[in-house]
Amino acid sequence: MTERKYKAVILDFDGTIGDTRGLIVTTMQQTIAELGLPARTDDECAAMIGLPLKQTFTGLIPMDDATGSLCEATYRRLFDRNNRPGAVTEFPHVAETIRRMSSAGLLVTIASSRLRRSLTEFVDTMGLAPYIPYILSAGDVTRAKPAPDMVLKTLADNGMEPEDAIVVGDTVFDIGMAVAAGVDAVGVTYGNGHRDDLVRAGACRVIDDFAELEEIVL
């Protein structure tokens, strides 16, 4: 029997597990409008998904730090109002693939720039909590994506080496995080990134359906 190459799969959440684009972009646009900031397109907003919340605004629109903090607070208030039941669902084939990876003995983890409260709520609602025993969220590391900190902490906490894990994400920030940590990365095309950008960022594979991940890790 051929020994499996990977021991752990490190998953992004937004745009990889959960289809959060509509909720995030709508809330970003409402924040921009409420604060009277310069308009941005939906695609421009979506391109910032994956960064820490404050940085999604400071990277999108020139502003001082205080305005960035105000954007963050406003977004959180509006997000809580917009995040009604059913607002976020998992992408096709995500749940069953995660269950199969877990049943096969792989450690399935999440590394997300989302706050832990909303992240764990989404994971619980989707019924994925029993299969994802390790989660890192915003605030759990000093440096956010694309710095390697989340991957390095995941490896250290679980007694693994870079060659033991693979990162799966939809943005160049996810791929950059993996590359910086010396870990293989798979990009997904159905989220908020684009195939060519994911390849240029260093993805070793790019897939169009989450189920294709089984061919790589099982």
Coordinates of N, CA and C in Angstrom, one line a residue:
M1 N 0.8 -1.2 0.0 CA 0.0 0.0 0.0 C 0.9 1.2 0.0
T2 N 0.6 2.2 -0.9 CA 1.3 3.4 -0.9 C 1.0 4.3 0.3
E3 N 2.0 4.8 0.9 CA 1.8 5.7 2.1 C 1.3 7.0 1.6
R4 N 0.3 7.5 2.3 CA -0.3 8.8 2.0 C 0.7 9.9 2.2
K5 N 0.7 10.8 1.3 CA 1.7 11.9 1.3 C 1.4 12.9 2.5
Y6 N 0.2 13.2 2.7 CA -0.2 14.3 3.6 C -0.8 13.7 4.9
K7 N -0.6 14.4 6.0 CA -1.2 14.0 7.3 C -2.3 15.0 7.7
A8 N -2.2 16.2 7.1 CA -3.2 17.3 7.5 C -3.6 18.1 6.3
V9 N -4.8 18.6 6.3 CA -5.3 19.5 5.3 C -5.8 20.8 6.0
I10 N -5.2 21.9 5.6 CA -5.4 23.2 6.3 C -6.3 24.0 5.3
L11 N -7.6 24.2 5.7 CA -8.6 24.8 4.8 C -8.8 26.2 5.2
D12 N -8.9 27.1 4.2 CA -9.5 28.4 4.4 C -11.0 28.2 4.6
F13 N -11.7 29.2 5.1 CA -13.1 29.1 5.2 C -13.9 29.9 4.1
D14 N -13.7 31.3 4.1 CA -14.5 32.1 3.2 C -14.1 31.9 1.8
G15 N -15.0 31.4 1.0 CA -14.7 31.2 -0.4 C -14.1 29.8 -0.7
T16 N -13.9 29.0 0.3 CA -13.3 27.7 0.2 C -14.3 26.6 0.7
I17 N -14.7 26.8 2.0 CA -15.7 26.0 2.6 C -17.1 26.7 2.5
G18 N -17.2 27.9 2.9 CA -18.4 28.6 3.0 C -18.6 29.7 1.9
D19 N -19.8 29.7 1.3 CA -20.1 30.7 0.2 C -20.6 32.0 0.9
T20 N -19.6 32.8 1.3 CA -19.9 34.0 2.1 C -19.8 35.2 1.2
R21 N -19.4 35.1 -0.1 CA -19.2 36.3 -0.9 C -20.3 37.3 -0.8
G22 N -21.5 36.8 -1.1 CA -22.7 37.7 -1.1 C -22.9 38.5 0.2
L23 N -22.8 37.8 1.3 CA -22.9 38.4 2.6 C -21.8 39.4 2.9
I24 N -20.6 39.0 2.6 CA -19.5 39.9 2.9 C -19.5 41.2 2.0
V25 N -19.7 41.0 0.7 CA -19.7 42.1 -0.2 C -20.9 43.1 0.1
T26 N -22.0 42.5 0.4 CA -23.2 43.4 0.7 C -22.9 44.2 2.0
T27 N -22.3 43.6 3.0 CA -22.0 44.3 4.2 C -20.9 45.3 4.0
M28 N -19.9 45.0 3.2 CA -18.9 46.0 2.9 C -19.5 47.2 2.2
Q29 N -20.3 46.9 1.2 CA -20.9 48.0 0.5 C -21.8 48.9 1.4
Q30 N -22.5 48.3 2.3 CA -23.3 49.0 3.2 C -22.5 49.9 4.2
T31 N -21.3 49.3 4.6 CA -20.4 50.0 5.4 C -19.8 51.3 4.7
I32 N -19.4 51.1 3.4 CA -18.9 52.2 2.6 C -19.9 53.3 2.5
A33 N -21.2 52.9 2.2 CA -22.2 53.8 2.0 C -22.6 54.6 3.2
E34 N -22.7 53.9 4.4 CA -23.0 54.5 5.6 C -22.0 55.5 6.1
L35 N -20.7 55.2 5.8 CA -19.7 56.1 6.2 C -19.3 57.2 5.1
G36 N -20.0 57.1 4.0 CA -19.8 58.1 3.0 C -18.4 58.0 2.3
L37 N -17.9 56.8 2.2 CA -16.6 56.6 1.6 C -16.7 56.5 0.1
P38 N -15.6 56.6 -0.6 CA -15.6 56.5 -2.1 C -16.1 55.1 -2.5
A39 N -17.0 55.1 -3.5 CA -17.6 53.9 -4.0 C -16.5 52.9 -4.6
R40 N -16.8 51.6 -4.4 CA -16.0 50.5 -4.9 C -17.0 49.5 -5.5
T41 N -16.5 48.8 -6.5 CA -17.4 47.8 -7.2 C -17.4 46.5 -6.3
D42 N -18.4 45.7 -6.6 CA -18.5 44.4 -5.8 C -17.2 43.6 -6.0
D43 N -16.7 43.5 -7.3 CA -15.5 42.8 -7.5 C -14.3 43.3 -6.7
E44 N -14.2 44.6 -6.6 CA -13.1 45.2 -5.9 C -13.2 44.8 -4.4
C45 N -14.4 44.8 -3.9 CA -14.7 44.4 -2.5 C -14.3 42.9 -2.3
A46 N -14.8 42.1 -3.2 CA -14.5 40.7 -3.1 C -13.0 40.3 -3.2
A47 N -12.3 41.1 -3.9 CA -10.8 40.9 -4.0 C -10.1 41.0 -2.7
M48 N -10.7 41.7 -1.7 CA -10.1 41.9 -0.4 C -10.4 40.8 0.6
I49 N -11.4 39.9 0.2 CA -11.8 38.8 1.1 C -10.6 37.9 1.4
G50 N -10.4 37.6 2.7 CA -9.3 36.8 3.1 C -8.3 37.5 3.9
L51 N -8.3 38.8 3.9 CA -7.5 39.7 4.7 C -8.2 39.9 6.0
P52 N -7.5 40.3 7.1 CA -8.1 40.7 8.3 C -9.1 41.9 8.0
L53 N -10.2 41.9 8.8 CA -11.3 42.8 8.4 C -10.9 44.3 8.2
K54 N -10.2 44.8 9.2 CA -9.8 46.2 9.0 C -9.0 46.4 7.8
Q55 N -8.1 45.5 7.5 CA -7.2 45.6 6.3 C -8.0 45.5 5.0
T56 N -9.2 44.9 5.0 CA -10.0 44.8 3.8 C -10.5 46.2 3.4
F57 N -10.6 47.1 4.4 CA -11.0 48.5 4.1 C -9.8 49.4 3.8
T58 N -8.8 49.3 4.6 CA -7.6 50.1 4.5 C -6.9 49.8 3.2
G59 N -7.0 48.6 2.7 CA -6.4 48.2 1.5 C -7.3 48.5 0.3
L60 N -8.5 48.7 0.5 CA -9.5 49.0 -0.6 C -9.6 50.5 -0.9
I61 N -9.6 51.3 0.2 CA -9.8 52.8 0.1 C -8.7 53.5 0.9
P62 N -8.1 54.5 0.4 CA -7.1 55.2 1.2 C -7.8 55.9 2.4
M63 N -7.3 55.6 3.6 CA -7.9 56.1 4.8 C -6.9 56.1 5.9
D64 N -7.2 56.8 7.0 CA -6.3 56.8 8.1 C -6.7 55.6 9.0
D65 N -5.9 55.4 10.1 CA -6.1 54.3 10.9 C -7.5 54.3 11.7
A66 N -7.8 55.5 12.1 CA -9.1 55.7 12.8 C -10.3 55.4 12.0
T67 N -10.2 55.8 10.7 CA -11.3 55.5 9.8 C -11.4 54.0 9.5
G68 N -10.2 53.3 9.5 CA -10.2 51.9 9.3 C -10.8 51.2 10.5
S69 N -10.6 51.7 11.7 CA -11.2 51.1 12.9 C -12.7 51.3 12.8
L70 N -13.1 52.5 12.4 CA -14.6 52.8 12.3 C -15.2 51.8 11.3
C71 N -14.6 51.6 10.1 CA -15.1 50.7 9.1 C -15.2 49.3 9.8
E72 N -14.3 48.9 10.5 CA -14.3 47.5 11.1 C -15.5 47.4 12.1
A73 N -15.7 48.4 12.9 CA -16.8 48.4 13.9 C -18.1 48.4 13.2
T74 N -18.2 49.3 12.2 CA -19.5 49.4 11.4 C -19.8 48.1 10.7
Y75 N -18.8 47.5 10.1 CA -19.0 46.3 9.4 C -19.5 45.2 10.3
R76 N -18.9 45.1 11.5 CA -19.3 44.0 12.4 C -20.8 44.2 12.8
R77 N -21.2 45.5 13.1 CA -22.6 45.7 13.5 C -23.5 45.3 12.3
L78 N -23.2 45.7 11.1 CA -24.1 45.4 10.0 C -24.0 43.9 9.6
F79 N -22.9 43.3 9.8 CA -22.8 41.8 9.6 C -23.7 41.1 10.5
D80 N -23.7 41.4 11.8 CA -24.6 40.7 12.7 C -26.1 40.8 12.3
R81 N -26.4 42.0 11.7 CA -27.8 42.2 11.3 C -28.1 41.4 10.0
N82 N -27.1 41.3 9.1 CA -27.3 40.6 7.8 C -27.2 39.1 7.9
N83 N -26.5 38.6 8.9 CA -26.2 37.2 9.0 C -27.4 36.4 9.5
R84 N -28.4 36.3 8.7 CA -29.6 35.6 9.1 C -29.4 34.1 8.8
P85 N -30.2 33.2 9.4 CA -30.1 31.8 9.0 C -30.2 31.6 7.5
G86 N -29.3 30.8 7.0 CA -29.3 30.5 5.6 C -28.5 31.4 4.7
A87 N -28.0 32.5 5.3 CA -27.2 33.5 4.5 C -25.9 32.9 4.0
V88 N -25.4 31.9 4.7 CA -24.1 31.3 4.3 C -24.3 29.8 4.2
T89 N -24.0 29.2 3.1 CA -24.0 27.7 2.9 C -22.7 27.2 2.5
E90 N -22.4 25.9 2.7 CA -21.2 25.4 2.1 C -21.3 25.2 0.6
F91 N -20.1 25.2 0.0 CA -20.1 25.0 -1.4 C -20.4 23.5 -1.7
P92 N -20.7 23.2 -3.0 CA -21.0 21.8 -3.3 C -19.9 20.8 -3.0
H93 N -20.2 19.7 -2.4 CA -19.3 18.6 -2.1 C -18.3 18.8 -1.0
V94 N -18.5 20.0 -0.3 CA -17.6 20.3 0.8 C -17.8 19.4 2.0
A95 N -19.0 19.2 2.4 CA -19.3 18.5 3.6 C -18.9 17.0 3.5
E96 N -19.3 16.4 2.4 CA -19.0 15.0 2.3 C -17.5 14.7 2.1
T97 N -16.9 15.6 1.4 CA -15.4 15.5 1.2 C -14.7 15.6 2.5
I98 N -15.1 16.6 3.3 CA -14.4 16.8 4.6 C -14.7 15.5 5.5
R99 N -15.9 15.0 5.5 CA -16.2 13.8 6.3 C -15.3 12.6 5.8
R100 N -15.1 12.5 4.5 CA -14.3 11.4 4.0 C -12.8 11.5 4.4
M101 N -12.3 12.8 4.3 CA -10.9 13.0 4.7 C -10.7 12.7 6.1
S102 N -11.6 13.1 7.0 CA -11.5 12.9 8.4 C -11.6 11.4 8.7
S103 N -12.5 10.7 8.0 CA -12.7 9.2 8.3 C -11.5 8.4 7.8
A104 N -10.7 9.0 6.8 CA -9.5 8.3 6.3 C -8.3 8.6 7.2
G105 N -8.5 9.4 8.2 CA -7.4 9.6 9.2 C -6.6 10.9 9.0
L106 N -7.1 11.7 8.0 CA -6.4 13.0 7.9 C -6.9 14.0 9.0
L107 N -6.0 14.8 9.4 CA -6.3 15.9 10.3 C -6.9 17.1 9.5
V108 N -8.1 17.4 9.6 CA -8.7 18.5 8.9 C -8.8 19.7 9.8
T109 N -8.2 20.8 9.3 CA -8.1 22.0 10.1 C -8.6 23.2 9.3
I110 N -8.8 24.4 10.0 CA -9.2 25.6 9.4 C -8.2 26.7 9.8
A111 N -7.8 27.5 8.8 CA -7.0 28.7 9.1 C -7.7 29.9 8.4
S112 N -8.3 30.7 9.2 CA -9.2 31.8 8.7 C -8.9 33.1 9.3
S113 N -9.1 34.2 8.5 CA -9.0 35.5 9.0 C -10.3 36.0 9.7
R114 N -11.3 35.2 9.7 CA -12.5 35.5 10.4 C -12.4 35.4 11.9
L115 N -13.2 36.2 12.6 CA -13.2 36.1 14.1 C -13.8 34.7 14.5
R116 N -13.3 34.2 15.6 CA -13.6 32.8 16.0 C -15.1 32.7 16.3
R117 N -15.8 33.6 16.8 CA -17.2 33.5 17.1 C -18.0 33.1 15.9
S118 N -17.9 34.0 14.8 CA -18.7 33.7 13.6 C -18.2 32.4 12.9
L119 N -16.8 32.2 13.0 CA -16.3 31.0 12.3 C -16.8 29.7 12.9
T120 N -16.8 29.6 14.2 CA -17.2 28.4 14.9 C -18.8 28.3 14.7
E121 N -19.5 29.4 14.7 CA -20.9 29.3 14.5 C -21.2 28.7 13.1
F122 N -20.5 29.2 12.1 CA -20.7 28.7 10.7 C -20.4 27.2 10.7
V123 N -19.3 26.8 11.2 CA -18.8 25.4 11.2 C -19.8 24.5 11.9
D124 N -20.3 25.0 13.1 CA -21.4 24.2 13.8 C -22.6 24.1 13.0
T125 N -23.1 25.2 12.4 CA -24.3 25.2 11.7 C -24.3 24.2 10.5
M126 N -23.1 24.2 9.9 CA -22.9 23.3 8.7 C -22.7 21.8 9.1
G127 N -22.7 21.5 10.4 CA -22.5 20.2 10.9 C -21.1 19.6 10.7
L128 N -20.1 20.5 10.6 CA -18.7 20.1 10.3 C -17.8 20.0 11.5
A129 N -18.3 20.5 12.7 CA -17.5 20.6 13.9 C -16.9 19.2 14.3
P130 N -17.6 18.1 14.2 CA -17.0 16.8 14.6 C -15.8 16.4 13.7
Y131 N -15.7 17.0 12.5 CA -14.7 16.5 11.6 C -13.5 17.5 11.5
I132 N -13.6 18.7 12.2 CA -12.6 19.7 12.1 C -12.2 20.0 13.6
P133 N -11.3 19.3 14.2 CA -10.9 19.4 15.6 C -10.0 20.6 15.9
Y134 N -9.4 21.2 14.9 CA -8.5 22.3 15.1 C -8.8 23.5 14.2
I135 N -9.0 24.6 14.8 CA -9.3 25.8 14.1 C -8.5 27.0 14.6
L136 N -7.9 27.8 13.6 CA -7.3 29.0 13.9 C -8.1 30.1 13.3
S137 N -8.2 31.2 14.0 CA -9.0 32.4 13.5 C -8.3 33.7 13.8
A138 N -8.9 34.8 13.4 CA -8.2 36.1 13.6 C -7.9 36.3 15.1
G139 N -6.7 36.7 15.3 CA -6.3 36.9 16.7 C -5.5 35.8 17.3
D140 N -5.5 34.6 16.7 CA -4.8 33.5 17.2 C -3.3 33.5 16.9
V141 N -3.0 34.4 15.9 CA -1.5 34.5 15.6 C -1.2 36.0 15.5
T142 N 0.1 36.3 15.5 CA 0.5 37.7 15.5 C 0.3 38.3 14.1
R143 N 0.7 37.6 13.1 CA 0.6 38.1 11.7 C -0.4 37.3 10.9
A144 N -1.3 38.0 10.2 CA -2.4 37.4 9.4 C -1.8 37.0 8.0
K145 N -2.7 36.3 7.3 CA -2.4 35.9 5.9 C -2.0 37.2 5.1
P146 N -1.0 37.1 4.2 CA -0.3 35.9 3.7 C 0.9 35.5 4.5
A147 N 1.1 36.1 5.7 CA 2.2 35.6 6.5 C 2.0 34.1 6.9
P148 N 3.1 33.4 7.2 CA 3.0 31.9 7.3 C 2.5 31.5 8.7
D149 N 2.2 32.4 9.6 CA 2.0 32.1 11.0 C 1.0 31.1 11.3
M150 N -0.2 31.2 10.6 CA -1.3 30.2 10.9 C -0.8 28.8 10.5
V151 N -0.1 28.6 9.4 CA 0.3 27.3 9.0 C 1.4 26.8 10.0
L152 N 2.3 27.7 10.3 CA 3.4 27.3 11.2 C 2.9 26.9 12.6
K153 N 1.9 27.6 13.1 CA 1.3 27.3 14.4 C 0.5 25.9 14.3
T154 N -0.2 25.7 13.2 CA -0.9 24.5 13.0 C 0.0 23.3 13.1
L155 N 1.1 23.4 12.3 CA 2.1 22.4 12.3 C 2.7 22.1 13.7
A156 N 3.1 23.2 14.4 CA 3.8 23.1 15.7 C 2.8 22.5 16.7
D157 N 1.6 22.9 16.7 CA 0.6 22.4 17.7 C 0.3 21.0 17.5
N158 N 0.4 20.5 16.3 CA 0.1 19.1 16.0 C 1.2 18.2 15.7
G159 N 2.4 18.7 16.0 CA 3.6 17.8 15.8 C 3.9 17.4 14.4
M160 N 3.8 18.3 13.5 CA 4.0 18.0 12.1 C 5.0 18.9 11.4
E161 N 5.5 18.4 10.3 CA 6.5 19.1 9.5 C 5.8 19.7 8.3
P162 N 6.4 20.7 7.6 CA 5.8 21.3 6.4 C 5.4 20.3 5.3
E163 N 6.2 19.2 5.2 CA 5.8 18.3 4.1 C 4.6 17.4 4.5
D164 N 4.2 17.5 5.7 CA 3.0 16.7 6.2 C 1.7 17.3 5.8
A165 N 1.7 18.6 5.4 CA 0.4 19.3 5.3 C 0.2 20.0 3.9
I166 N -1.0 20.3 3.6 CA -1.3 21.0 2.4 C -2.4 22.0 2.7
V167 N -2.3 23.2 2.1 CA -3.2 24.3 2.3 C -4.2 24.3 1.1
V168 N -5.5 24.6 1.4 CA -6.5 24.7 0.4 C -7.2 26.1 0.5
G169 N -7.1 26.9 -0.5 CA -7.8 28.2 -0.4 C -8.1 28.8 -1.7
D170 N -8.9 29.9 -1.7 CA -9.4 30.5 -2.9 C -8.7 31.8 -3.3
T171 N -7.8 32.3 -2.5 CA -7.2 33.6 -2.8 C -5.7 33.5 -2.7
V172 N -5.1 34.5 -3.3 CA -3.6 34.5 -3.3 C -3.0 34.7 -1.9
F173 N -3.9 35.2 -1.0 CA -3.4 35.3 0.4 C -3.3 33.9 1.0
D174 N -4.1 33.0 0.7 CA -4.0 31.6 1.2 C -2.8 30.9 0.6
I175 N -2.6 31.1 -0.7 CA -1.5 30.4 -1.4 C -0.2 31.0 -0.9
G176 N -0.2 32.4 -0.7 CA 1.0 33.0 -0.2 C 1.4 32.5 1.2
M177 N 0.4 32.3 2.0 CA 0.7 31.8 3.4 C 1.3 30.5 3.3
A178 N 0.8 29.6 2.4 CA 1.4 28.3 2.3 C 2.8 28.3 1.8
V179 N 3.0 29.1 0.8 CA 4.4 29.1 0.2 C 5.4 29.7 1.2
A180 N 5.0 30.7 1.9 CA 5.9 31.2 3.0 C 6.2 30.2 4.1
A181 N 5.3 29.3 4.3 CA 5.5 28.3 5.3 C 6.2 27.0 4.8
G182 N 6.4 27.0 3.5 CA 7.1 25.8 2.9 C 6.1 24.6 2.7
V183 N 4.8 24.9 2.6 CA 3.8 23.9 2.5 C 3.1 23.9 1.1
D184 N 2.8 22.8 0.6 CA 2.1 22.7 -0.7 C 0.7 23.4 -0.6
A185 N 0.2 23.9 -1.7 CA -1.0 24.6 -1.7 C -1.9 24.3 -2.9
V186 N -3.2 24.1 -2.7 CA -4.2 23.9 -3.7 C -5.1 25.1 -3.8
G187 N -5.3 25.7 -5.0 CA -6.2 26.8 -5.1 C -7.5 26.2 -5.7
V188 N -8.6 26.9 -5.2 CA -10.0 26.6 -5.8 C -10.5 27.7 -6.6
T189 N -11.2 27.4 -7.7 CA -11.6 28.5 -8.6 C -13.0 29.0 -8.3
Y190 N -13.8 28.3 -7.5 CA -15.2 28.7 -7.3 C -15.4 29.8 -6.3
G191 N -14.3 30.2 -5.6 CA -14.5 31.2 -4.6 C -14.2 32.7 -5.1
N192 N -13.3 33.3 -4.5 CA -13.1 34.8 -4.8 C -11.8 35.0 -5.6
G193 N -11.1 34.0 -5.9 CA -9.8 34.2 -6.7 C -10.0 33.8 -8.1
H194 N -8.9 33.9 -8.8 CA -8.9 33.5 -10.3 C -7.7 32.5 -10.5
R195 N -7.9 31.6 -11.4 CA -7.0 30.5 -11.7 C -5.6 31.1 -11.9
D196 N -5.4 32.0 -12.8 CA -4.1 32.5 -13.2 C -3.4 33.1 -12.0
D197 N -4.1 33.8 -11.2 CA -3.6 34.5 -10.0 C -3.1 33.4 -9.0
L198 N -3.9 32.4 -8.8 CA -3.5 31.3 -7.9 C -2.3 30.6 -8.3
V199 N -2.2 30.3 -9.6 CA -1.0 29.6 -10.2 C 0.2 30.5 -10.0
R200 N 0.1 31.8 -10.3 CA 1.2 32.7 -10.1 C 1.7 32.8 -8.7
A201 N 0.7 32.7 -7.8 CA 1.0 32.8 -6.4 C 1.8 31.6 -5.8
G202 N 1.7 30.5 -6.6 CA 2.5 29.3 -6.2 C 1.7 28.0 -5.9
A203 N 0.4 28.0 -6.3 CA -0.4 26.8 -6.1 C 0.1 25.7 -6.9
C204 N 0.3 24.5 -6.3 CA 0.8 23.3 -7.0 C -0.3 22.7 -7.9
R205 N -1.6 22.9 -7.4 CA -2.7 22.4 -8.2 C -3.9 23.4 -8.0
V206 N -4.7 23.5 -9.0 CA -5.9 24.4 -9.0 C -7.1 23.5 -9.4
I207 N -8.1 23.5 -8.5 CA -9.3 22.6 -8.8 C -10.5 23.5 -8.9
D208 N -11.5 22.9 -9.6 CA -12.8 23.6 -9.8 C -13.9 23.1 -8.9
D209 N -13.7 22.0 -8.2 CA -14.7 21.4 -7.4 C -14.0 20.9 -6.2
F210 N -14.5 21.1 -5.0 CA -13.9 20.7 -3.7 C -13.6 19.2 -3.7
A211 N -14.5 18.4 -4.4 CA -14.4 17.0 -4.4 C -13.1 16.5 -5.0
E212 N -12.6 17.3 -5.9 CA -11.3 17.0 -6.6 C -10.2 16.9 -5.6
L213 N -10.3 17.4 -4.4 CA -9.3 17.4 -3.4 C -9.0 15.9 -3.0
E214 N -10.0 15.1 -3.1 CA -9.8 13.6 -2.7 C -8.7 13.0 -3.5
E215 N -8.6 13.3 -4.8 CA -7.6 12.8 -5.7 C -6.2 13.2 -5.3
I216 N -6.1 14.3 -4.6 CA -4.8 14.8 -4.2 C -4.4 14.3 -2.8
V217 N -5.3 14.2 -1.9 CA -4.9 13.9 -0.5 C -5.2 12.5 0.0
L218 N -6.1 11.7 -0.7 CA -6.5 10.4 -0.3 C -5.8 9.3 -1.1

